[in-house]
Amino acid sequence: MDEGLYIANNLWILIATILVFIMHLGFASLEAGLVRKKNTVNILFKNTMIVSIGLLTYYIIGYGLMYPGGEGGGFFGFKQFGIEEPGDLASLLAASSEGFVMPSWTDFIFQGMFAATCATIVSGAVAERIKLGSFLIFVTIFVAISYPITGMWQWGGGWLNVMGFYDFAGSTLVHAVGGFAALAGILLLGARTGKYTDKGIKPIPGHSLPFATLGVFLLWFGWFGFNGGSVLSADAASVGKVFVTTSLAAAGGTVGAFIISYVMFKTHDLSMVLNGVLGGLVGITAGADLMSPMEAIAIGGIAGAIIPLSVVFFDKMKLDDPVGATSVHLVCGIWGTLAVGIFGSSAGLGQLWIQFVGVSTIGLFTFAFAFILFYILKVTIGIRVTEEEELKGLDISEHEMSAYSSSDTVAYNLNVQ
Amino acid sequence: MDEGLYIANNLWILIATILVFIMHLGFASLEAGLVRKKNTVNILFKNTMIVSIGLLTYYIIGYGLMYPGGEGGGFFGFKQFGIEEPGDLASLLAASSEGFVMPSWTDFIFQGMFAATCATIVSGAVAERIKLGSFLIFVTIFVAISYPITGMWQWGGGWLNVMGFYDFAGSTLVHAVGGFAALAGILLLGARTGKYTDKGIKPIPGHSLPFATLGVFLLWFGWFGFNGGSVLSADAASVGKVFVTTSLAAAGGTVGAFIISYVMFKTHDLSMVLNGVLGGLVGITAGADLMSPMEAIAIGGIAGAIIPLSVVFFDKMKLDDPVGATSVHLVCGIWGTLAVGIFGSSAGLGQLWIQFVGVSTIGLFTFAFAFILFYILKVTIGIRVTEEEELKGLDISEHEMSAYSSSDTVAYNLNVQ
Amino acid sequence: MDEGLYIANNLWILIATILVFIMHLGFASLEAGLVRKKNTVNILFKNTMIVSIGLLTYYIIGYGLMYPGGEGGGFFGFKQFGIEEPGDLASLLAASSEGFVMPSWTDFIFQGMFAATCATIVSGAVAERIKLGSFLIFVTIFVAISYPITGMWQWGGGWLNVMGFYDFAGSTLVHAVGGFAALAGILLLGARTGKYTDKGIKPIPGHSLPFATLGVFLLWFGWFGFNGGSVLSADAASVGKVFVTTSLAAAGGTVGAFIISYVMFKTHDLSMVLNGVLGGLVGITAGADLMSPMEAIAIGGIAGAIIPLSVVFFDKMKLDDPVGATSVHLVCGIWGTLAVGIFGSSAGLGQLWIQFVGVSTIGLFTFAFAFILFYILKVTIGIRVTEEEELKGLDISEHEMSAYSSSDTVAYNLNVQ
Amino acid sequence: MKKIEAIVRSSKFDDVKNALSDIHVDFFTFMEVKGFGKQKTEHIVYRGAVYDVGYIARMKLEIYSTDDAYEEIVKIILNSAKTGEIGDGKVIVTDITEMWSVRLGTKNESAL
Amino acid sequence: MKKIEAIVRSSKFDDVKNALSDIHVDFFTFMEVKGFGKQKTEHIVYRGAVYDVGYIARMKLEIYSTDDAYEEIVKIILNSAKTGEIGDGKVIVTDITEMWSVRLGTKNESAL
Amino acid sequence: MKKIEAIVRSSKFDDVKNALSDIHVDFFTFMEVKGFGKQKTEHIVYRGAVYDVGYIARMKLEIYSTDDAYEEIVKIILNSAKTGEIGDGKVIVTDITEMWSVRLGTKNESAL
Ligand SMILES: Nc1ncnc2c1ncn2[C@@H]1O[C@H](COP(=O)(O)OP(=O)(O)O)[C@@H](O)[C@H]1O
Ligand SMILES: Nc1ncnc2c1ncn2[C@@H]1O[C@H](COP(=O)(O)OP(=O)(O)O)[C@@H](O)[C@H]1O
Ligand SMILES: Nc1ncnc2c1ncn2[C@@H]1O[C@H](COP(=O)(O)OP(=O)(O)O)[C@@H](O)[C@H]1O
């Protein structure tokens, strides 16, 4: 491959890496905005730790588990601890004669940013009541082991890949995986105190919708890298197409959630529309390169429309998810995976079945793994803070600090004399 | 064209697209910061909807209106609904033998991000009193029809282009267009209740200057894509130059607004300096590729200096603009357009005249379109909320929610027992 | 050089420029989050001015001082005011036959974004008590003169470069330089009123940890450009490697600060972990291209572990630094510089000595320059606000405004009737 | 000496203040309070669940006055705070045993 | 007429409110206050320095009542706000000289 | 029983608190209030328009005390809150009819 072309391809993946990185800020902002003031430090702390823990574990064993090399088609494999150094430029160019092959640095860092993402999804769903220590242990093990194993099934050339499963950028492999783990956590933790009362559901509004909105825009921003980088080259036609389908699906999701939430609730709930944007993005992720613009709008629009229904459904089931992570990532992740069998160039009953098999086997494995892990933590060190700690807020009880301090005995106001 | 070169060019436009996208977050943050707490959800909601509506309408008809193809030189044209798929890479490379020709995907998504921008400008100016429904209808029609028509006159090869009008990245086509529509809205809506009293002008400070500052930095960040992408290739010398002129103009705008607002008000008003940054950026946009660094500093500096004067002027005229959108986008947009005839490689009386013709015809058309559209909405469904709704805030009256909820009956403080 | 390759290289430096630009928002957010509410406008104002002043002075004389050209090896030089225009593409390509040579536009704007960074570091350390006017004068002179002179010693081909000093992206040249200037400021200003009392140290918590967290993520985001761009080309292997080492060092810093601050304080202090992320990033900056992933983790981990120790140490010395800038930038900057002699491909006692000489001579010069400049300001116009102004907050006393206004006589609450 | 406490609508605060100012009562203390009363409260919708806020934000004024002046002050407040709709609030008067000016160290009438 | 002021734990506010509601005392005013008392306060850690917040956030209720009803109200508050741990708070009763309804312009009992 | 209410400068709050602590008055309730008075308020400039904030943020302390102790408390507040400049605030004393401890269920002196 021509050096200029190689460099341009590599450059795009590196830039996509940066964009996926900033999705962690997107998640942190969104989740911080949707929890109560008294749990803000806690959620920010978790999200800061997650990205670092994710990168370290993915470096140490995750990458080796996810890309075991060899013949492929398997269920489990492991190559090595750490990653190999790439060769020099000449050998990289030579290896890329048939198409762009990334240097191992680039491949690792791009994939590493993805890995931590799925843990971040869990963080929002279990917010406001989980013990910090248990959560960090869960995340470390989950990202180190579970995520790369199911990832290998498809992206590492494993059995699902051989079977013909299609998941372009991770509607299943990242989003539904995060969502299934979140569901396990929600089930074992129980709802936040006071959420489901005899008199019905008590809404617990987030403390800062500006931060939530900031988070959603940053996620959309990062999604250009998430989906666009998943082309795995800077191919002029493909990346552009993915940008178009991704954006139009997000736009469709916005409008879908806008309409359905208005029909259902007779008002304009910003938190629903924000979830709708994300629903559209998650929905298109499995088939972003297969869809026409109109199909992208349809997939995104349906995903957005699902959001208010799904949020209400989970609340009916008393599955308490402060940020709507299960609706966005689990439900729309499943929808996006199946949509590959319904819309676009691969549509067909056969493909739909394979998609179903893919998302359900990965879902089962992930759910079981997460459930058992959370369960072990629950019966050993415990996963839930005490009711008193929950009432005070995790910021005081876990961090002994407050997100918005007034640092003087009194909040000195505008005109202190 | 060499494949590596083609890919690199295309990559830059895609990255510029992402940067222009994040300007929507910039606008949302800036506007949210400069309105009152009680209208924050409303402004965030509008800005979230705008970007999605803008992309959808631009896909459906906007792009076809703006780039009708054919002979050019006209006032109006329409190619088709939706966009054509680009050919394969070979045909794209072949088509680019004389210079980089973007794949249609790339072209559409880059242009689509611009389209929604001008609607966002209106949103800030009419904030805190406009009805949500009427605003969304306005934006949909305005972005779908008015923006692409005037856009075609220049960028679509229309009559202004043939005449020699120059507007590199849209001081007129985007910013002044947004500003003229904003002015029509302000005129028909009237000022916020309580702003202009017998005793003089009552300032209504924004509720979060940190968010406003965040917005301005994000806008500057995005402007690298807005102007840099408007080179329409990754040409090494041109893009670099545009980065330099854009940044120096922003720096000039900062200092210009700093000095003049200190001279006028004897204090350091952050909101003025932030508007000054934007004024400098809007000012350089028409001629970012034509100016030397010193000329860029001059254009930006003058734009920044205009800001405090313009803000005071509009207030004297009782034209109530909560975020200064008319000063930044309309006044500095006009200034930047004219500056192409005064500074830089195209300067000259002839060019100045053409610039004047361009900005005034586009201004007239846009103002008339927006005025009529707002007027029809006013006499049919109404455009202004009731005084009671305004007093309560649009968050409660239009969205039945609050941007910063304290979710418990009482705001549980630091040390709840 | 092939045109496609040249364009790709240039594109990366331009993108890195944008990333370094957004670090200014990162600093602004971090510092705003870590000061008290009543000083928020002030810190945002300073950070907005700094980036603009930095770009303007760097254009006018800074670049000429830092890259004087000529034989090299010197202590001081000056080429010219402003920058030369680059030649046309053909001449650029010709000049790049032996390796990528940036067009002057690109080089200037990339370097210009760095220059302002070191001033931003000072801004945080002297926050909440310095006079606005004096600070702006300091920054203007410091960035215009002191930063480029020491920068020249290494990056401008000066005596340290000849001697074999290594500072890849500026652990010393940017971060320690900012830190030394900050130290001079802290010494001459004294601590914030009420910080060090008879009864011990009174903590003065920041008013918004969400903003502080936002800032740190944006800084990490920007650091991909800061370090990645310092490769000075888009070389596929090098940039990828720098991304890996930079990210793993940040991850190491997070975990290092997490562990040590837990051991020391028995709690999870978010502000410490955030400083730990930055400590890791500063630490890897001098040798980001020389380290293996494991070495990067070690360097970052040690830097993160240093943070809590250093913060406590400075507080014991009664050196009051509201944001921890001296711990992050000065201490970890020195650590990172020395680490080049301890870890990685250049490690060795000889190199360690040279690293020591480099950081101490630059430190001495910078500290002396900053101290004298602050001292002159102190004895002439004064550098500290009055105690009354400090008590009221700088927002009211310097800006006559408030960061979070409730714009009505009373803060109209949720349910105003 | 009397202490007058008035709980009024936030939206009427400026009117009350101006009316007091017209009779040269320029000194008083106020604070934001919340009230449960006959007036129905707003409802809020969040993620599909509707709830009543349950209380209404109100302003409370405290005015220290002489035994002679208080009746007029009460009258002025009753007039200026009135809308006639449910939710107008209450005014109460209590006796002050002693009142001091911190600045002057003087007591009662002379402390005003 | 009596004015009852109760300083209670924030966490007991809902219980007090419900208990009052059970005896049909639905009208009152409340505000957030801070208290120094026997109860030890939380400590906060920030950048290595530990400090006590020094005060505890509490809720203050103000209820205007007739001379007949106030004893029951006080009893209900004493019961519902009690945890038995240090920090439960205080209830005081003072005499109201006059009470007015802004809406009705009526006085004392008829102003409730 | 007496109730002492003091409206003081926010900047004097810590001094008052320490002075009270010196005479072993460690229990009281306080809140942030706003005051209109003789003291001129700050002005704010926003986008070219100047305006007076119109009120000044102050702290209000409420101390329940025995009939014996209140005079000393008042004296201590008057001393410690004083700057001598306009704006120092007021202290008032009213009679409490009954006072209860929620925790102990005891009344008056024994409720402190
Ligand atoms: N008995 C009471 N004790 C204390 N405050 C009361 C009482 N009754 C009413 N209030 C206060 O007055 C406000 C208005 O009362 P409401 O019953 O809604 O209307 P109205 O005053 O017109 O009868 C309430 O929100 C509450 O703050
Ligand atoms: N003498 C007092 N004057 C005013 N408020 C008081 C007084 N004593 C206690 N309080 C209030 O009651 C709250 C609880 O008091 P505390 O001494 O902690 O517990 P307890 O009420 O169980 O004795 C305090 O935080 C304070 O707000
Ligand atoms: N008549 C009054 N009723 C209630 N509060 C008052 C009264 N007079 C003064 N205050 C309170 O005391 C504060 C200080 O009063 P001011 O007149 O400014 O100074 P000084 O107390 O020194 O005379 C005011 O801001 C207000 O909160």
PDB file of N, CA and C and ligand atoms in Angstrom, chain D residues 27-29 62-65 99 101 103 112, chain F residues 7 34-39 56 58 85-90, ligand 3:
ATOM      1  N   PHE D  27     -37.128  49.427  55.500  1.00  0.00           N
ATOM      2  CA  PHE D  27     -36.249  48.481  56.175  1.00  0.00           C
ATOM      3  C   PHE D  27     -37.014  47.228  56.523  1.00  0.00           C
ATOM      4  N   PHE D  28     -36.609  46.136  56.001  1.00  0.00           N
ATOM      5  CA  PHE D  28     -37.177  44.879  56.456  1.00  0.00           C
ATOM      6  C   PHE D  28     -36.289  43.727  56.019  1.00  0.00           C
ATOM      7  N   THR D  29     -36.642  42.553  56.493  1.00  0.00           N
ATOM      8  CA  THR D  29     -35.860  41.372  56.199  1.00  0.00           C
ATOM      9  C   THR D  29     -36.793  40.385  55.501  1.00  0.00           C
ATOM     10  N   GLU D  62     -40.287  40.010  57.253  1.00  0.00           N
ATOM     11  CA  GLU D  62     -40.331  40.314  58.678  1.00  0.00           C
ATOM     12  C   GLU D  62     -40.040  41.787  58.853  1.00  0.00           C
ATOM     13  N   ILE D  63     -40.959  42.470  59.497  1.00  0.00           N
ATOM     14  CA  ILE D  63     -40.782  43.913  59.692  1.00  0.00           C
ATOM     15  C   ILE D  63     -40.931  44.216  61.179  1.00  0.00           C
ATOM     16  N   TYR D  64     -39.949  44.881  61.721  1.00  0.00           N
ATOM     17  CA  TYR D  64     -40.044  45.326  63.111  1.00  0.00           C
ATOM     18  C   TYR D  64     -40.597  46.738  63.095  1.00  0.00           C
ATOM     19  N   SER D  65     -41.561  47.003  63.942  1.00  0.00           N
ATOM     20  CA  SER D  65     -42.208  48.312  63.848  1.00  0.00           C
ATOM     21  C   SER D  65     -42.620  48.801  65.231  1.00  0.00           C
ATOM     22  N   MET D  99     -35.934  45.208  71.570  1.00  0.00           N
ATOM     23  CA  MET D  99     -35.288  45.270  70.266  1.00  0.00           C
ATOM     24  C   MET D  99     -34.051  46.143  70.369  1.00  0.00           C
ATOM     25  N   SER D 101     -30.436  47.807  68.323  1.00  0.00           N
ATOM     26  CA  SER D 101     -29.645  48.068  67.119  1.00  0.00           C
ATOM     27  C   SER D 101     -28.206  47.661  67.409  1.00  0.00           C
ATOM     28  N   ARG D 103     -25.551  48.360  65.685  1.00  0.00           N
ATOM     29  CA  ARG D 103     -24.604  49.449  65.420  1.00  0.00           C
ATOM     30  C   ARG D 103     -24.590  50.474  66.551  1.00  0.00           C
ATOM     31  N   LEU D 112     -34.627  51.423  65.765  1.00  0.00           N
ATOM     32  CA  LEU D 112     -35.112  51.211  64.390  1.00  0.00           C
ATOM     33  C   LEU D 112     -34.201  51.869  63.360  1.00  0.00           C
TER      34      LEU D 112
ATOM     35  N   ILE F   7     -30.308  39.549  63.447  1.00  0.00           N
ATOM     36  CA  ILE F   7     -29.982  39.664  62.022  1.00  0.00           C
ATOM     37  C   ILE F   7     -28.635  40.351  61.940  1.00  0.00           C
ATOM     38  N   LYS F  34     -32.344  37.893  53.533  1.00  0.00           N
ATOM     39  CA  LYS F  34     -31.928  39.083  52.783  1.00  0.00           C
ATOM     40  C   LYS F  34     -32.565  40.297  53.423  1.00  0.00           C
ATOM     41  N   GLY F  35     -31.884  41.418  53.382  1.00  0.00           N
ATOM     42  CA  GLY F  35     -32.429  42.571  54.080  1.00  0.00           C
ATOM     43  C   GLY F  35     -32.386  43.828  53.258  1.00  0.00           C
ATOM     44  N   PHE F  36     -33.430  44.607  53.405  1.00  0.00           N
ATOM     45  CA  PHE F  36     -33.406  45.983  52.921  1.00  0.00           C
ATOM     46  C   PHE F  36     -33.145  46.871  54.126  1.00  0.00           C
ATOM     47  N   GLY F  37     -32.275  47.830  53.999  1.00  0.00           N
ATOM     48  CA  GLY F  37     -31.989  48.692  55.144  1.00  0.00           C
ATOM     49  C   GLY F  37     -31.326  49.957  54.665  1.00  0.00           C
ATOM     50  N   LYS F  38     -30.639  50.603  55.601  1.00  0.00           N
ATOM     51  CA  LYS F  38     -29.979  51.868  55.247  1.00  0.00           C
ATOM     52  C   LYS F  38     -28.746  51.637  54.389  1.00  0.00           C
ATOM     53  N   GLN F  39     -28.155  50.463  54.567  1.00  0.00           N
ATOM     54  CA  GLN F  39     -26.901  50.229  53.856  1.00  0.00           C
ATOM     55  C   GLN F  39     -27.098  50.177  52.342  1.00  0.00           C
ATOM     56  N   ILE F  56     -29.321  42.978  50.686  1.00  0.00           N
ATOM     57  CA  ILE F  56     -28.025  42.489  51.160  1.00  0.00           C
ATOM     58  C   ILE F  56     -28.238  41.162  51.873  1.00  0.00           C
ATOM     59  N   ARG F  58     -27.872  38.462  54.528  1.00  0.00           N
ATOM     60  CA  ARG F  58     -27.554  38.519  55.962  1.00  0.00           C
ATOM     61  C   ARG F  58     -27.817  37.152  56.592  1.00  0.00           C
ATOM     62  N   GLU F  85     -20.329  50.455  61.394  1.00  0.00           N
ATOM     63  CA  GLU F  85     -20.767  51.002  60.098  1.00  0.00           C
ATOM     64  C   GLU F  85     -22.244  50.679  59.885  1.00  0.00           C
ATOM     65  N   ILE F  86     -22.884  51.473  59.044  1.00  0.00           N
ATOM     66  CA  ILE F  86     -24.283  51.213  58.726  1.00  0.00           C
ATOM     67  C   ILE F  86     -24.437  49.796  58.176  1.00  0.00           C
ATOM     68  N   GLY F  87     -25.435  49.076  58.688  1.00  0.00           N
ATOM     69  CA  GLY F  87     -25.671  47.733  58.193  1.00  0.00           C
ATOM     70  C   GLY F  87     -25.412  46.648  59.212  1.00  0.00           C
ATOM     71  N   ASP F  88     -25.205  47.016  60.464  1.00  0.00           N
ATOM     72  CA  ASP F  88     -24.847  46.016  61.473  1.00  0.00           C
ATOM     73  C   ASP F  88     -25.993  45.087  61.880  1.00  0.00           C
ATOM     74  N   GLY F  89     -27.231  45.540  61.690  1.00  0.00           N
ATOM     75  CA  GLY F  89     -28.345  44.638  61.961  1.00  0.00           C
ATOM     76  C   GLY F  89     -29.049  44.879  63.282  1.00  0.00           C
ATOM     77  N   LYS F  90     -29.962  43.977  63.607  1.00  0.00           N
ATOM     78  CA  LYS F  90     -30.840  44.138  64.769  1.00  0.00           C
ATOM     79  C   LYS F  90     -30.883  42.853  65.588  1.00  0.00           C
TER      80      LYS F  90
HETATM   81  N1  LIG G   3     -37.427  47.494  60.708  1.00  0.00           N
HETATM   82  C1  LIG G   3     -36.790  46.407  60.350  1.00  0.00           C
HETATM   83  N2  LIG G   3     -37.477  45.241  60.277  1.00  0.00           N
HETATM   84  C2  LIG G   3     -36.846  44.093  59.922  1.00  0.00           C
HETATM   85  N3  LIG G   3     -35.549  44.012  59.604  1.00  0.00           N
HETATM   86  C3  LIG G   3     -34.806  45.158  59.652  1.00  0.00           C
HETATM   87  C4  LIG G   3     -35.394  46.398  60.018  1.00  0.00           C
HETATM   88  N4  LIG G   3     -34.435  47.324  59.972  1.00  0.00           N
HETATM   89  C5  LIG G   3     -33.288  46.701  59.590  1.00  0.00           C
HETATM   90  N5  LIG G   3     -33.512  45.393  59.391  1.00  0.00           N
HETATM   91  C6  LIG G   3     -32.531  44.392  59.003  1.00  0.00           C
HETATM   92  O1  LIG G   3     -31.260  44.767  59.449  1.00  0.00           O
HETATM   93  C7  LIG G   3     -30.330  44.897  58.358  1.00  0.00           C
HETATM   94  C8  LIG G   3     -29.383  46.049  58.615  1.00  0.00           C
HETATM   95  O2  LIG G   3     -30.078  47.262  58.662  1.00  0.00           O
HETATM   96  P1  LIG G   3     -29.439  48.669  58.147  1.00  0.00           P
HETATM   97  O3  LIG G   3     -30.516  49.664  58.209  1.00  0.00           O
HETATM   98  O4  LIG G   3     -28.794  48.438  56.786  1.00  0.00           O
HETATM   99  O5  LIG G   3     -28.270  48.972  59.128  1.00  0.00           O
HETATM  100  P2  LIG G   3     -28.265  49.196  60.708  1.00  0.00           P
HETATM  101  O6  LIG G   3     -28.768  47.937  61.331  1.00  0.00           O
HETATM  102  O7  LIG G   3     -26.831  49.451  61.001  1.00  0.00           O
HETATM  103  O8  LIG G   3     -29.154  50.347  60.984  1.00  0.00           O
HETATM  104  C9  LIG G   3     -31.223  45.077  57.143  1.00  0.00           C
HETATM  105  O9  LIG G   3     -30.570  44.625  55.980  1.00  0.00           O
HETATM  106  C10 LIG G   3     -32.429  44.257  57.514  1.00  0.00           C
HETATM  107  O10 LIG G   3     -32.196  42.878  57.211  1.00  0.00           O
END
